[in-house]
Short mmCIF file of C-alpha atoms and ligand atoms in Angstrom, two decimals:
data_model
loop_
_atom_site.label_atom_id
_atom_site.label_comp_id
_atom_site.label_asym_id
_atom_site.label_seq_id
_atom_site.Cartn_x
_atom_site.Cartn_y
_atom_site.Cartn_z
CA UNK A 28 32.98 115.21 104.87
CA UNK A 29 30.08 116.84 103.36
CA UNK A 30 27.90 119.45 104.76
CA UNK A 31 25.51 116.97 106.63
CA UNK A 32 22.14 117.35 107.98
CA UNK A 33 22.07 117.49 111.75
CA UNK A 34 21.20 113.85 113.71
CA UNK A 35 18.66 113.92 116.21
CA UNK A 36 18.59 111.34 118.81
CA UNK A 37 16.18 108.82 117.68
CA UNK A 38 17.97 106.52 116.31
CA UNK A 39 18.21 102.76 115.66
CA UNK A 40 19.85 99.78 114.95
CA UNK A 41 20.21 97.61 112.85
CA UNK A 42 23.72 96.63 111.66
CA UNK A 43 25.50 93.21 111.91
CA UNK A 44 27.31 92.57 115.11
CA UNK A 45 29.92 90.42 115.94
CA UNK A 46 31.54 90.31 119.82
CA UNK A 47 35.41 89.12 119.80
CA UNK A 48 36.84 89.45 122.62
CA UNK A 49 40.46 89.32 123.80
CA UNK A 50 41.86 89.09 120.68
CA UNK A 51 44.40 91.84 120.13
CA UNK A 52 47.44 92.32 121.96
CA UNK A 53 47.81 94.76 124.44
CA UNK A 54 49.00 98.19 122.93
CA UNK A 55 52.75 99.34 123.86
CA UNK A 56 53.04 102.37 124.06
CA UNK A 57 54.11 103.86 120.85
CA UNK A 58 54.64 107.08 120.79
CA UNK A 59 57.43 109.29 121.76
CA UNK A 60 57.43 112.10 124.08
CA UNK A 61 60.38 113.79 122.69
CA UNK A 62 57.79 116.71 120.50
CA UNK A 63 55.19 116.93 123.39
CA UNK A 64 57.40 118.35 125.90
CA UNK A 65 57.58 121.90 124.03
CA UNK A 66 53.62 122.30 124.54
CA UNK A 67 54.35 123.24 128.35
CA UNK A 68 56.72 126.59 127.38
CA UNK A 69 54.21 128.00 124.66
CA UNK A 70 53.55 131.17 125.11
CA UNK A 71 50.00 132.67 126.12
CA UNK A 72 46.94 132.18 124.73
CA UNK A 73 43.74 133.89 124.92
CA UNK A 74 41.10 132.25 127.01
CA UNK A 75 38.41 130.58 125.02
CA UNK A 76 34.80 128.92 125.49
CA UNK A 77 35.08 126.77 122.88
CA UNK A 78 32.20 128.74 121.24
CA UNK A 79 32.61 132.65 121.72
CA UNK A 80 36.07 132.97 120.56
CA UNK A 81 36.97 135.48 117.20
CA UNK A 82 37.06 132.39 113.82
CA UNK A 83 41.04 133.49 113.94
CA UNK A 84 42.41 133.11 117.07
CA UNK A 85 44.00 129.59 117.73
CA UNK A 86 42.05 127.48 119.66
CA UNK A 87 42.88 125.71 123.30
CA UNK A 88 42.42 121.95 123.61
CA UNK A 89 42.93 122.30 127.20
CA UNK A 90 42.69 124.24 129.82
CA UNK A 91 45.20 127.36 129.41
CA UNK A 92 46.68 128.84 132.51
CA UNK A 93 47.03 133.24 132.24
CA UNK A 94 51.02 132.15 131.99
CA UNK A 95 50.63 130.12 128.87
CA UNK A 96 51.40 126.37 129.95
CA UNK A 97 48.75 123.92 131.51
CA UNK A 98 47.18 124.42 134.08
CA UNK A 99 46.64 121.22 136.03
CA UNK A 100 43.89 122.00 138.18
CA UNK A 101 43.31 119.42 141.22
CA UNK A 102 39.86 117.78 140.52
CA UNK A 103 37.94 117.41 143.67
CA UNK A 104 37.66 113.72 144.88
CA UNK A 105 34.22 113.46 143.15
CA UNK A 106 35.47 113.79 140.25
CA UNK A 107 38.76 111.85 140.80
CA UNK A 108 36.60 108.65 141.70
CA UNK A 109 34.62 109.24 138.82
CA UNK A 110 37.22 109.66 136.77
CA UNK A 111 38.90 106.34 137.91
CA UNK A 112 35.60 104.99 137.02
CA UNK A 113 35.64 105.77 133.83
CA UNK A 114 39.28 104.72 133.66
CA UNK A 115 38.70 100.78 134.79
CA UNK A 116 35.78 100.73 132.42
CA UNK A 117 37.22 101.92 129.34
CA UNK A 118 40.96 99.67 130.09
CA UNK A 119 38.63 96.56 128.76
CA UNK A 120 39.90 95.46 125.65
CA UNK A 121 38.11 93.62 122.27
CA UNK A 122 37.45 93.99 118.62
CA UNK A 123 33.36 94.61 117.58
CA UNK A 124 32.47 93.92 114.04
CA UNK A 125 29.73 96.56 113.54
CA UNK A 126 29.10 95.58 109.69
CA UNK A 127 31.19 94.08 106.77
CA UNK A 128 34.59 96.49 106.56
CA UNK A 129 33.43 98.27 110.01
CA UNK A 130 35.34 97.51 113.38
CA UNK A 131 35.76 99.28 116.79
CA UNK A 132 38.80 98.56 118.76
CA UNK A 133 37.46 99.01 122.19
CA UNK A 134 40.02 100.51 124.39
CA UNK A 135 43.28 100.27 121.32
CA UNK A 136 45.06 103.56 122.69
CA UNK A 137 46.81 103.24 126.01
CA UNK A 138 46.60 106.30 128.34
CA UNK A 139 50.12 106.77 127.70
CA UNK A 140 49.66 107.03 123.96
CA UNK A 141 46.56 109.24 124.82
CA UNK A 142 48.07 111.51 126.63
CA UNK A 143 50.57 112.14 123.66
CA UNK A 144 48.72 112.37 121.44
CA UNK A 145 46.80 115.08 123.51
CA UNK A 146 50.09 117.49 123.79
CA UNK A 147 50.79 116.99 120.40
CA UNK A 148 47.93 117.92 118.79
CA UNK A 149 47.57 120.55 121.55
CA UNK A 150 50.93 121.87 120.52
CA UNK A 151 49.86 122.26 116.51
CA UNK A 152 46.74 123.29 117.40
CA UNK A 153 48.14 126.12 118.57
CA UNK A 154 50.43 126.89 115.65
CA UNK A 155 50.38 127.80 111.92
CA UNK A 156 47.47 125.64 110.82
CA UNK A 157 45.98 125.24 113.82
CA UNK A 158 42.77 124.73 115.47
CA UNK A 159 40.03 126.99 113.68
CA UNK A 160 36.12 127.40 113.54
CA UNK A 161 35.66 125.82 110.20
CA UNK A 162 32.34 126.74 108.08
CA UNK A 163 31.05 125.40 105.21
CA UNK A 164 29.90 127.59 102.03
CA UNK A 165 26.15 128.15 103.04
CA UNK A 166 27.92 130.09 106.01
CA UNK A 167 26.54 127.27 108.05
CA UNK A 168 29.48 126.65 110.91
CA UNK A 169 30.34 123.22 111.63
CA UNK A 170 29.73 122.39 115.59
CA UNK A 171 33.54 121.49 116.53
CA UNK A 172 37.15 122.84 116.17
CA UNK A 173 39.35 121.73 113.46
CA UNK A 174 42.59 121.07 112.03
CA UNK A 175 44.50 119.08 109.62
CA UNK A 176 47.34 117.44 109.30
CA UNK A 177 49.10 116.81 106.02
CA UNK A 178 46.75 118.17 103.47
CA UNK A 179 44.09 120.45 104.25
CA UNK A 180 40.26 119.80 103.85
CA UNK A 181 38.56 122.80 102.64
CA UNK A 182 34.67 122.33 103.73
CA UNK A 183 33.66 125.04 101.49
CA UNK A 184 34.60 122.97 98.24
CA UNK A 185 34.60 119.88 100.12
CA UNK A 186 38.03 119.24 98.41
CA UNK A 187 41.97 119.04 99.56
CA UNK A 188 44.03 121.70 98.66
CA UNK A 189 47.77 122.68 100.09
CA UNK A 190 46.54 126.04 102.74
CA UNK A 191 44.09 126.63 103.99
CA UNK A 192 41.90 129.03 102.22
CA UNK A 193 40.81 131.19 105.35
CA UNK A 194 44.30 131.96 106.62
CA UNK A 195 46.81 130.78 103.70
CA UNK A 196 48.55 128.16 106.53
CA UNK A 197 50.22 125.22 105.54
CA UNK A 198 48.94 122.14 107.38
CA UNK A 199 51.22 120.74 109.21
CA UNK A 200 52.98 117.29 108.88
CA UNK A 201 51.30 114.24 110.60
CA UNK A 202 53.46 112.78 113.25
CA UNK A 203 55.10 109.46 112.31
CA UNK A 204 54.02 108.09 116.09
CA UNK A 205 50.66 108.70 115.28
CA UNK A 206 50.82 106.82 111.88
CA UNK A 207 52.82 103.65 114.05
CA UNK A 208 49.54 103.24 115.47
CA UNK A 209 47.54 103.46 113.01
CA UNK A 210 48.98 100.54 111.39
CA UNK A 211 49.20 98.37 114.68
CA UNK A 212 45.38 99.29 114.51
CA UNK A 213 45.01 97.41 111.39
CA UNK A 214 46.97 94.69 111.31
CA UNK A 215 45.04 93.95 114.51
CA UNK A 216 41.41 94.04 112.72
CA UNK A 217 42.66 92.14 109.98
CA UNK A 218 41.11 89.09 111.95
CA UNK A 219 37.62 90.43 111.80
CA UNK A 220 37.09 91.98 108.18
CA UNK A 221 38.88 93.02 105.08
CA UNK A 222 39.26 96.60 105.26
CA UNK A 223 40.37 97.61 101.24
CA UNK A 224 38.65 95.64 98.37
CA UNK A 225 41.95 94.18 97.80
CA UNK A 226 43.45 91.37 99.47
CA UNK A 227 45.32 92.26 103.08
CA UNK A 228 48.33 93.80 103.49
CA UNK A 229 47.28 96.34 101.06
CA UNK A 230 49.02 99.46 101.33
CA UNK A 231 47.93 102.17 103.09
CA UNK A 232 49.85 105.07 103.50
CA UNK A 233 47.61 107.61 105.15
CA UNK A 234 48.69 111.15 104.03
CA UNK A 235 45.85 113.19 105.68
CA UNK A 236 44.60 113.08 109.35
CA UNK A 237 41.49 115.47 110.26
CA UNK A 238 41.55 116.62 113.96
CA UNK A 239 38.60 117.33 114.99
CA UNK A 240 37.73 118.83 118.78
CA UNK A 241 34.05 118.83 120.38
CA UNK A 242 32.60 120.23 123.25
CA UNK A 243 29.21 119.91 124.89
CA UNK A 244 27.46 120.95 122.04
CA UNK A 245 29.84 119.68 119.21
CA UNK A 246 28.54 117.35 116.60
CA UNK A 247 28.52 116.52 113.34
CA UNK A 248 25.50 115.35 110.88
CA UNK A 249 25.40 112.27 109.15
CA UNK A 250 28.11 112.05 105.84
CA UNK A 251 30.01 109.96 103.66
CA UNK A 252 33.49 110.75 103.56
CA UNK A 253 34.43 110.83 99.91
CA UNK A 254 37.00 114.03 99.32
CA UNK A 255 39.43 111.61 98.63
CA UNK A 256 40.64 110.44 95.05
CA UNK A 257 39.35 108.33 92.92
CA UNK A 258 41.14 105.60 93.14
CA UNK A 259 41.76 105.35 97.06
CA UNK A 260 37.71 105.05 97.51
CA UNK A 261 37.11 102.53 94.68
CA UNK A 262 40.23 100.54 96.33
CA UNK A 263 38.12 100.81 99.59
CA UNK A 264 41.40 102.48 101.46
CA UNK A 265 39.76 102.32 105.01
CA UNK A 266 39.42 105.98 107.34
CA UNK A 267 40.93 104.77 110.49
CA UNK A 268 39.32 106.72 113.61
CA UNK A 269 40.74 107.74 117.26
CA UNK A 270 38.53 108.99 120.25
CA UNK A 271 40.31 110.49 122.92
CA UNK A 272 38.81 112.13 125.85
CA UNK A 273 34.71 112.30 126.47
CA UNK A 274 32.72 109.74 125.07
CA UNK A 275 30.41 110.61 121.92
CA UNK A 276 27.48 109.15 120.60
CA UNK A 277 28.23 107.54 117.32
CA UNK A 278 25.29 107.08 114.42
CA UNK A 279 26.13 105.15 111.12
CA UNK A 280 23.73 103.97 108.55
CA UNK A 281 22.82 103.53 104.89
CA UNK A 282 21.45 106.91 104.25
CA UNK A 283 20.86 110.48 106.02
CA UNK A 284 18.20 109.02 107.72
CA UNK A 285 18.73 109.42 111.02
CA UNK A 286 15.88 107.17 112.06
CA UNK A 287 17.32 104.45 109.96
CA UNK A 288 20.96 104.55 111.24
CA UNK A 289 22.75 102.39 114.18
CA UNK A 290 23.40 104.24 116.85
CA UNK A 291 26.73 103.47 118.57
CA UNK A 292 26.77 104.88 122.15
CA UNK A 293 30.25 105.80 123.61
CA UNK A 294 29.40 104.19 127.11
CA UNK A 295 30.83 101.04 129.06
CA UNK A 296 28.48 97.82 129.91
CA UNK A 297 26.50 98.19 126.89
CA UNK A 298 27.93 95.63 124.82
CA UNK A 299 25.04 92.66 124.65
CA UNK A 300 22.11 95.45 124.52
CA UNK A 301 20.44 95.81 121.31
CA UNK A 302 22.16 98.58 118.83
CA UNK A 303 24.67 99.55 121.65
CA UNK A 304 28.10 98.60 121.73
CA UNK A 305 31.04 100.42 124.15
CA UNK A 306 33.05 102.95 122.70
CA UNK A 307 35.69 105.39 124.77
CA UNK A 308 38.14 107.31 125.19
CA UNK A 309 40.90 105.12 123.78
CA UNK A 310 38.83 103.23 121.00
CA UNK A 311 39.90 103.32 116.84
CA UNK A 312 36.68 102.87 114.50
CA UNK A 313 38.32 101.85 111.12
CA UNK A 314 35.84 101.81 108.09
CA UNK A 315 37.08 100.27 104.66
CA UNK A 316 35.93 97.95 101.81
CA UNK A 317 32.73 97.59 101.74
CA UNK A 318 31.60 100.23 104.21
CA UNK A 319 34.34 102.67 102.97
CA UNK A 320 31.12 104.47 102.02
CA UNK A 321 29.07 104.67 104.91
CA UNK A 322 27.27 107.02 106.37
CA UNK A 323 28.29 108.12 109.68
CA UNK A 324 28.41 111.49 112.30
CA UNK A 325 27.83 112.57 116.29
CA UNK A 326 25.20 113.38 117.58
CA UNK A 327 26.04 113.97 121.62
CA UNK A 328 29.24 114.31 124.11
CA UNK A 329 28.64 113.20 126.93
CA UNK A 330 30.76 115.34 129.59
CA UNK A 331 32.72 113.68 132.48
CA UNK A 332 33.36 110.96 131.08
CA UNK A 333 37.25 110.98 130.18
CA UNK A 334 39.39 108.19 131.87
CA UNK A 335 41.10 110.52 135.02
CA UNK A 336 44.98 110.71 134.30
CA UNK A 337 44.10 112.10 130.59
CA UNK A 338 42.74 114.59 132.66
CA UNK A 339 44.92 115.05 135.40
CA UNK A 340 48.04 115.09 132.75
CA UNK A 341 46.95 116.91 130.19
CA UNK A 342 44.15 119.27 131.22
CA UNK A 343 41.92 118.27 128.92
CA UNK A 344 39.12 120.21 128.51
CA UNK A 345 35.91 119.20 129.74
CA UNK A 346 33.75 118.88 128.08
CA UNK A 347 35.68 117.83 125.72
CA UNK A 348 36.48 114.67 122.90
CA UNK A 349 39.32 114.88 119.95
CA UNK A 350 38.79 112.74 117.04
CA UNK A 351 41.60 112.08 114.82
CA UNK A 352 40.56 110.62 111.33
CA UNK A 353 43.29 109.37 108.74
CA UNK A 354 42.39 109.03 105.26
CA UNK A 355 44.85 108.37 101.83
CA UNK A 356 43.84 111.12 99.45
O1 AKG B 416 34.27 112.48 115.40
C1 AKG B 416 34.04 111.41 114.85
O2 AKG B 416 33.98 110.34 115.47
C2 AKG B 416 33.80 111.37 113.35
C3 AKG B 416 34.55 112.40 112.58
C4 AKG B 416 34.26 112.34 111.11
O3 AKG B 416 33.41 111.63 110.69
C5 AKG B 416 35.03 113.15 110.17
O4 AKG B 416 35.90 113.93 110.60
O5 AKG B 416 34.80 113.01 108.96
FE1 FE2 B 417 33.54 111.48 108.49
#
C-alpha cells in the first residue's frame, strides 16, 4: 500500500461482471478455538475511541470491559432484529467475477470462522506487535488501526522489514487456521478466473497478512499494492481479502481516479444494479493475474451493519470492520 489520495464518493462503474451463483461449497468451519479462548483472561486495557487514543497504547477491537475481558453488552431488540437482518442477508452464498483475476466470494467465512478470527486477532492486537495508529512519512496518519502478521509493512518506506520501526516489535506469526482458509478460498475461485499468470495450482504460500481495523470514519485512498518482491507481482501471486464485521464501500479502478473507478458497495440486494454488487461481513475479495495490479481502497463504513452473533459473541465494536489481507512477499 502506498500513501493514496483520499476517494470521494462519486464513483462509477465500469468493470466486467459475471453472476455465478451457487457454486462453491458451503464453508466448514475451519478454524480452531483452542488460541481464542486466552483473549477472555487478558488483562486490562485502556478504554479507547478508536481515534483519541496516545499512537502507543494497544488498540481494542472490541468493546473492553474496566476488568479486562469482553464485555458482552445485551443489544436492545432493535438492534437484535436488525442484526438478524443483516445476518439472513449476508448467509447468501456465490462467486462475482468483478474483472479478469478479480473475484468476491459473497458470504465465504462462516460466523463460526468469523467469530475466530475476531478473538484471535483481538488477542494479538493486543500484544507485542499489535494494533497501532500507523502514519506514513509526510506525517499524514492513515484512517484505520493496524497490524501485521508475519512480516511487517512499514508505510513510511512502503517496504517489509522484520519490527516494526515505531516500537522495535516483532510481528507476530500468522495463524495456520487462517491460512486453511485462505486456500479453500482459492481453490474455490479457480472456476471463475486464473488468479497467478501461471497455470492453477500455483503455489502460494502467503507469508504476510495486513490487519487492518476501521471505524466510522476509517478509510483508505485508492493504491496498488506492490511492496512485495519482484518476482511474486510479475508471477501475479493474488492478495486474498477478508471482511469481517460492518460493511465497507469498496472502489477499484485503473487509476487514482476516483471518478473513473467501480464502486463496489458492501450491501445485500444489490447484485443486478449497475456497478453494485453485495459484499459483507463474511466475503474474501482475491485479486491476482491480471488485476494483481489494480487499483483499489474504502471509501465509507457503514455502521450497524454486522451479522448479530459476531456481535453478540465477540463484542465487536461498532462501528467497526477488520480486513485481513494476505500477500507472498
Ligand atoms: O480494507 C480493505 O478492504 C482493503 C485493504 C487494503 O487494500 C490493504 O490493506 O492494502
Ligand atoms: Fe491494498
Amino acid at each position: 500500500m502506498e500513501n493514496p489520495h483520499s476517494p470521494s464518493q462519486n464513483s462509477i462503474d465500469g468493470g466486467h461482471r459475471t453472476s455465478l451463483t451457487n457454486h462453491h461449497p458451503v464453508t466448514p468451519s475451519t478454524l480452531s478455538s483452542s488460541s481464542v479462548d486466552a483473549v477472555e483472561n487478558k488483562k486490562s486495557m485502556k478504554k479507547d475511541d478508536c481515534g483519541s487514543e496516545a499512537k502507543t497504547k494497544p488498540f481494542d477491537i472490541c468493546t473492553p470491559k474496566p476488568s479486562g475481558g469482553v464485555s458482552v453488552l445485551k443489544p436492545s431488540l432493535f438492534a437484535v432484529n436488525r442484526g438478524k437482518r443483516n445476518e439472513m442477508k449476508q448467509s447468501s452464498k456465490e462467486i462475482v467475477l468483478l474483472r479478469p483475476g478479480m473475484v468476491l466470494l459473497k458470504g465465504y467465512i462462516s460466523i463460526t470462522d468469523q467469530v475466530k478470527i475476531v478473538k484471535v486477532c483481538r488477542e494479538l492486537g493486543l500484544g507485542d506487535g499489535g494494533f497501532y495508529q500507523p502514519d506514513y512519512d509526510d506525517k499524514t496518519t492513515l484512517h484505520l488501526k493496524m497490524m501485521c502478521l508475519g512480516k511487517n509493512w512499514d508505510p513510511q518506506t512502503n517496504k517489509y522489514v522484520d519490527q516494526r520501526p515505531s516500537d522495535g516489535s516483532v510481528p507476530p506469526k500468522i495463524p495456520p487456521e487462517f491460512l486453511t482458509l485462505v486456500h479453500s478460498a482459492l481453490e474455490d475461485s479457480h472456476s471463475v478466473t486464473r488468479l497467478s499468470n501461471s497455470k492453477p495450482p500455483f503455489t502460494f504460500l502467503p507469508d504476510i497478512c495486513i490487519v487492518n481495523f476501521y471505524s466510522q470514519k476509517g478509510r483508505l485512498g485508492l493504491h496498488q499494492d506492490k511492496a512485495e518482491s519482484k518476482p511474486s507481482l510479475s508471477a501475479g501471486l493474488p492478495v486474498v481479502s477478508f471482511s469481517i464485521g460492518n460493511s465497507a464501500e469498496f472502489l477499484y479502478g485503473d487509476g487514482r481516479d476516483v471518478d473513473k473507478a467501480n464502486k463496489v458497495v458492501l450491501e445485500s440486494g444489490d447484485v443486478d444494479k449497475a456497478n453494485k454488487v453485495v459484499l459483507e461481513s463474511g466475503d474474501v475479495l482475491i485479486f491476482g493475474g491480471k488485476a494483481r495490479n489494480v487499483f483499489h481502497g474504502v471509501s465509507a463504513i457503514k455502521p450497524d451493519s454486522s451479522p448479530i452473533s459476531l456481535i453478540t459473541d465477540t463484542n465487536l465494536r461498532n462501528p467497526g470492520r477488520l480486513n485481513l489481507t494476505f500477500r507472498q512477499y
